Amino acid sequence: MLTALFGGTFDPIHYGHLRPAIALIKEVGLTQISLLPNNIPPHKPQPEATTAQRLAMLNLAIEDMPLFSIDTREISQGNLTRPSYTINTLQKWRSENGDRAGLAFIMGQDSLLSLPTWNNWKTLLDYCHLIICRRPGYAEKTDNVELQSWINAHQTKNSLDLHHSPNGYIYFAHTPLEDISATEIRKNINNQQSCNNLLPPKVWQYIHAQGLYSAKKS
Ligand code: ATP
């Protein structure tokens, strides 16, 4: 069994997260995707929605999708003053699930390109595989020689490899290109533009009901 974690701020969750993730279930043969909302510590620029609101939107988004779940470890009490470093979460997951359990961490191409800014990024593959979703506007290759050679050393084109070892591979998925970002959604809402084709209707209704992302709160 291959478990997948999909980390993000999800401020708010949108179809740019959901459609590639849904496509991955079939393409890679995933049995479960856990959405992993991250914590941003108090001294950093905060998401516009509160942690409780981000979580509520995730719950609404996956209501009818049993293959999705939510992993709240990074936003649970006790963890809220610390940044959520993915490497720490992966280490914790490993210690709970053992060395033989398959784990993949899903991210968009933009996140892959930013990896050299992540804590202990080169050791991520000691704990999981990486599944990379295409994202419009982000190059397939990077000028960062260290990152590109690390990718080359670990890339597989065969998704079955992800099932045959518990960690260690990077797989570039053929997921649909969705030109959607949370930043653009927040901006559109603030400009009183509708975004209901960019995220699930229930999430859109919740944003509306809570007056989220709008300078003029209802
Ligand atoms: P923001 O615009 O606020 O930076 P975002 O839309 O990038 O937010 P995040 O919650 O930061 O959303 O993203 C979580 C993960 O989902 C990241 O790994 C990101 O690369 C990926 N992701 C977000 N949007 C897309 C998209 N349209 N296509 C593919 N991957 C995406």
PDB file of N, CA and C in Angstrom, residues 116-164:
ATOM      1  N   PRO A 116      15.522  23.728  -2.707  1.00  0.00           N
ATOM      2  CA  PRO A 116      16.769  24.092  -2.020  1.00  0.00           C
ATOM      3  C   PRO A 116      16.578  25.065  -0.855  1.00  0.00           C
ATOM      4  N   THR A 117      15.398  25.666  -0.733  1.00  0.00           N
ATOM      5  CA  THR A 117      15.147  26.524   0.438  1.00  0.00           C
ATOM      6  C   THR A 117      14.523  25.730   1.589  1.00  0.00           C
ATOM      7  N   TRP A 118      14.226  24.467   1.370  1.00  0.00           N
ATOM      8  CA  TRP A 118      13.581  23.653   2.408  1.00  0.00           C
ATOM      9  C   TRP A 118      14.635  23.094   3.366  1.00  0.00           C
ATOM     10  N   ASN A 119      14.214  22.925   4.592  1.00  0.00           N
ATOM     11  CA  ASN A 119      15.084  22.356   5.606  1.00  0.00           C
ATOM     12  C   ASN A 119      15.510  20.933   5.217  1.00  0.00           C
ATOM     13  N   ASN A 120      16.810  20.652   5.201  1.00  0.00           N
ATOM     14  CA  ASN A 120      17.321  19.293   4.927  1.00  0.00           C
ATOM     15  C   ASN A 120      16.702  18.643   3.696  1.00  0.00           C
ATOM     16  N   TRP A 121      16.556  19.425   2.633  1.00  0.00           N
ATOM     17  CA  TRP A 121      15.796  18.934   1.476  1.00  0.00           C
ATOM     18  C   TRP A 121      16.360  17.662   0.862  1.00  0.00           C
ATOM     19  N   LYS A 122      17.683  17.539   0.906  1.00  0.00           N
ATOM     20  CA  LYS A 122      18.256  16.359   0.236  1.00  0.00           C
ATOM     21  C   LYS A 122      17.937  15.060   0.958  1.00  0.00           C
ATOM     22  N   THR A 123      17.497  15.159   2.206  1.00  0.00           N
ATOM     23  CA  THR A 123      17.182  13.923   2.930  1.00  0.00           C
ATOM     24  C   THR A 123      15.698  13.540   2.829  1.00  0.00           C
ATOM     25  N   LEU A 124      14.914  14.359   2.113  1.00  0.00           N
ATOM     26  CA  LEU A 124      13.477  14.033   1.990  1.00  0.00           C
ATOM     27  C   LEU A 124      13.274  12.608   1.467  1.00  0.00           C
ATOM     28  N   LEU A 125      14.130  12.236   0.487  1.00  0.00           N
ATOM     29  CA  LEU A 125      13.930  10.926  -0.161  1.00  0.00           C
ATOM     30  C   LEU A 125      14.322   9.751   0.740  1.00  0.00           C
ATOM     31  N   ASP A 126      14.948  10.060   1.874  1.00  0.00           N
ATOM     32  CA  ASP A 126      15.222   8.983   2.837  1.00  0.00           C
ATOM     33  C   ASP A 126      13.927   8.517   3.501  1.00  0.00           C
ATOM     34  N   TYR A 127      12.884   9.332   3.358  1.00  0.00           N
ATOM     35  CA  TYR A 127      11.624   9.029   4.057  1.00  0.00           C
ATOM     36  C   TYR A 127      10.447   8.779   3.123  1.00  0.00           C
ATOM     37  N   CYS A 128      10.526   9.317   1.896  1.00  0.00           N
ATOM     38  CA  CYS A 128       9.364   9.208   1.004  1.00  0.00           C
ATOM     39  C   CYS A 128       9.822   9.268  -0.450  1.00  0.00           C
ATOM     40  N   HIS A 129       8.893   8.984  -1.348  1.00  0.00           N
ATOM     41  CA  HIS A 129       9.064   9.334  -2.759  1.00  0.00           C
ATOM     42  C   HIS A 129       8.506  10.743  -2.941  1.00  0.00           C
ATOM     43  N   LEU A 130       8.884  11.396  -4.017  1.00  0.00           N
ATOM     44  CA  LEU A 130       8.236  12.652  -4.378  1.00  0.00           C
ATOM     45  C   LEU A 130       7.448  12.439  -5.660  1.00  0.00           C
ATOM     46  N   ILE A 131       6.207  12.869  -5.662  1.00  0.00           N
ATOM     47  CA  ILE A 131       5.398  12.861  -6.880  1.00  0.00           C
ATOM     48  C   ILE A 131       5.169  14.321  -7.257  1.00  0.00           C
ATOM     49  N   ILE A 132       5.592  14.671  -8.471  1.00  0.00           N
ATOM     50  CA  ILE A 132       5.550  16.067  -8.886  1.00  0.00           C
ATOM     51  C   ILE A 132       4.423  16.274  -9.906  1.00  0.00           C
ATOM     52  N   CYS A 133       3.559  17.234  -9.611  1.00  0.00           N
ATOM     53  CA  CYS A 133       2.475  17.590 -10.539  1.00  0.00           C
ATOM     54  C   CYS A 133       2.912  18.784 -11.386  1.00  0.00           C
ATOM     55  N   ARG A 134       2.619  18.706 -12.674  1.00  0.00           N
ATOM     56  CA  ARG A 134       2.945  19.816 -13.566  1.00  0.00           C
ATOM     57  C   ARG A 134       2.171  21.060 -13.126  1.00  0.00           C
ATOM     58  N   ARG A 135       2.719  22.211 -13.376  1.00  0.00           N
ATOM     59  CA  ARG A 135       2.001  23.448 -13.050  1.00  0.00           C
ATOM     60  C   ARG A 135       2.337  24.496 -14.106  1.00  0.00           C
ATOM     61  N   PRO A 136       1.319  25.103 -14.730  1.00  0.00           N
ATOM     62  CA  PRO A 136       1.584  26.078 -15.789  1.00  0.00           C
ATOM     63  C   PRO A 136       2.511  27.187 -15.294  1.00  0.00           C
ATOM     64  N   GLY A 137       3.457  27.568 -16.154  1.00  0.00           N
ATOM     65  CA  GLY A 137       4.337  28.694 -15.819  1.00  0.00           C
ATOM     66  C   GLY A 137       5.615  28.286 -15.103  1.00  0.00           C
ATOM     67  N   TYR A 138       5.780  27.000 -14.811  1.00  0.00           N
ATOM     68  CA  TYR A 138       6.985  26.562 -14.109  1.00  0.00           C
ATOM     69  C   TYR A 138       7.760  25.578 -14.979  1.00  0.00           C
ATOM     70  N   ALA A 139       9.044  25.896 -15.177  1.00  0.00           N
ATOM     71  CA  ALA A 139       9.893  25.132 -16.097  1.00  0.00           C
ATOM     72  C   ALA A 139      10.076  23.691 -15.623  1.00  0.00           C
ATOM     73  N   GLU A 140      10.267  22.809 -16.607  1.00  0.00           N
ATOM     74  CA  GLU A 140      10.483  21.393 -16.266  1.00  0.00           C
ATOM     75  C   GLU A 140      11.883  21.150 -15.707  1.00  0.00           C
ATOM     76  N   LYS A 141      12.840  21.975 -16.153  1.00  0.00           N
ATOM     77  CA  LYS A 141      14.230  21.820 -15.665  1.00  0.00           C
ATOM     78  C   LYS A 141      14.596  23.050 -14.857  1.00  0.00           C
ATOM     79  N   THR A 142      15.640  22.905 -14.081  1.00  0.00           N
ATOM     80  CA  THR A 142      16.091  24.046 -13.283  1.00  0.00           C
ATOM     81  C   THR A 142      17.550  24.370 -13.590  1.00  0.00           C
ATOM     82  N   ASP A 143      17.902  25.663 -13.434  1.00  0.00           N
ATOM     83  CA  ASP A 143      19.302  26.091 -13.606  1.00  0.00           C
ATOM     84  C   ASP A 143      20.134  25.760 -12.373  1.00  0.00           C
ATOM     85  N   ASN A 144      19.455  25.384 -11.301  1.00  0.00           N
ATOM     86  CA  ASN A 144      20.190  25.039 -10.078  1.00  0.00           C
ATOM     87  C   ASN A 144      20.821  23.650 -10.290  1.00  0.00           C
ATOM     88  N   VAL A 145      22.154  23.660 -10.492  1.00  0.00           N
ATOM     89  CA  VAL A 145      22.856  22.428 -10.880  1.00  0.00           C
ATOM     90  C   VAL A 145      22.718  21.351  -9.808  1.00  0.00           C
ATOM     91  N   GLU A 146      22.791  21.772  -8.567  1.00  0.00           N
ATOM     92  CA  GLU A 146      22.706  20.809  -7.459  1.00  0.00           C
ATOM     93  C   GLU A 146      21.326  20.133  -7.432  1.00  0.00           C
ATOM     94  N   LEU A 147      20.291  20.953  -7.598  1.00  0.00           N
ATOM     95  CA  LEU A 147      18.933  20.398  -7.588  1.00  0.00           C
ATOM     96  C   LEU A 147      18.720  19.497  -8.803  1.00  0.00           C
ATOM     97  N   GLN A 148      19.155  19.956  -9.989  1.00  0.00           N
ATOM     98  CA  GLN A 148      18.919  19.173 -11.204  1.00  0.00           C
ATOM     99  C   GLN A 148      19.663  17.837 -11.141  1.00  0.00           C
ATOM    100  N   SER A 149      20.883  17.832 -10.611  1.00  0.00           N
ATOM    101  CA  SER A 149      21.581  16.542 -10.591  1.00  0.00           C
ATOM    102  C   SER A 149      20.980  15.619  -9.532  1.00  0.00           C
ATOM    103  N   TRP A 150      20.452  16.191  -8.483  1.00  0.00           N
ATOM    104  CA  TRP A 150      19.742  15.375  -7.468  1.00  0.00           C
ATOM    105  C   TRP A 150      18.488  14.767  -8.088  1.00  0.00           C
ATOM    106  N   ILE A 151      17.767  15.577  -8.875  1.00  0.00           N
ATOM    107  CA  ILE A 151      16.573  15.056  -9.551  1.00  0.00           C
ATOM    108  C   ILE A 151      16.976  13.933 -10.503  1.00  0.00           C
ATOM    109  N   ASN A 152      18.008  14.190 -11.325  1.00  0.00           N
ATOM    110  CA  ASN A 152      18.427  13.176 -12.313  1.00  0.00           C
ATOM    111  C   ASN A 152      18.809  11.859 -11.635  1.00  0.00           C
ATOM    112  N   ALA A 153      19.427  11.973 -10.482  1.00  0.00           N
ATOM    113  CA  ALA A 153      19.905  10.765  -9.797  1.00  0.00           C
ATOM    114  C   ALA A 153      18.752   9.929  -9.230  1.00  0.00           C
ATOM    115  N   HIS A 154      17.610  10.551  -9.017  1.00  0.00           N
ATOM    116  CA  HIS A 154      16.520   9.831  -8.326  1.00  0.00           C
ATOM    117  C   HIS A 154      15.257   9.647  -9.153  1.00  0.00           C
ATOM    118  N   GLN A 155      15.249  10.236 -10.348  1.00  0.00           N
ATOM    119  CA  GLN A 155      14.004  10.207 -11.132  1.00  0.00           C
ATOM    120  C   GLN A 155      13.697   8.805 -11.666  1.00  0.00           C
ATOM    121  N   THR A 156      12.422   8.457 -11.626  1.00  0.00           N
ATOM    122  CA  THR A 156      11.965   7.260 -12.334  1.00  0.00           C
ATOM    123  C   THR A 156      10.835   7.651 -13.264  1.00  0.00           C
ATOM    124  N   LYS A 157      10.748   6.941 -14.395  1.00  0.00           N
ATOM    125  CA  LYS A 157       9.622   7.194 -15.302  1.00  0.00           C
ATOM    126  C   LYS A 157       8.556   6.130 -15.133  1.00  0.00           C
ATOM    127  N   ASN A 158       8.821   5.172 -14.253  1.00  0.00           N
ATOM    128  CA  ASN A 158       7.896   4.061 -14.074  1.00  0.00           C
ATOM    129  C   ASN A 158       7.204   4.183 -12.709  1.00  0.00           C
ATOM    130  N   SER A 159       5.903   4.461 -12.740  1.00  0.00           N
ATOM    131  CA  SER A 159       5.207   4.690 -11.465  1.00  0.00           C
ATOM    132  C   SER A 159       5.181   3.429 -10.596  1.00  0.00           C
ATOM    133  N   LEU A 160       5.406   2.258 -11.211  1.00  0.00           N
ATOM    134  CA  LEU A 160       5.412   1.028 -10.403  1.00  0.00           C
ATOM    135  C   LEU A 160       6.565   1.019  -9.400  1.00  0.00           C
ATOM    136  N   ASP A 161       7.648   1.739  -9.749  1.00  0.00           N
ATOM    137  CA  ASP A 161       8.783   1.817  -8.810  1.00  0.00           C
ATOM    138  C   ASP A 161       8.342   2.376  -7.458  1.00  0.00           C
ATOM    139  N   LEU A 162       7.328   3.222  -7.498  1.00  0.00           N
ATOM    140  CA  LEU A 162       6.864   3.844  -6.247  1.00  0.00           C
ATOM    141  C   LEU A 162       6.232   2.804  -5.323  1.00  0.00           C
ATOM    142  N   HIS A 163       5.786   1.708  -5.930  1.00  0.00           N
ATOM    143  CA  HIS A 163       5.151   0.648  -5.127  1.00  0.00           C
ATOM    144  C   HIS A 163       6.160  -0.404  -4.681  1.00  0.00           C
ATOM    145  N   HIS A 164       7.298  -0.434  -5.390  1.00  0.00           N
ATOM    146  CA  HIS A 164       8.243  -1.519  -5.124  1.00  0.00           C
ATOM    147  C   HIS A 164       9.304  -1.162  -4.090  1.00  0.00           C
TER     148      HIS A 164
END
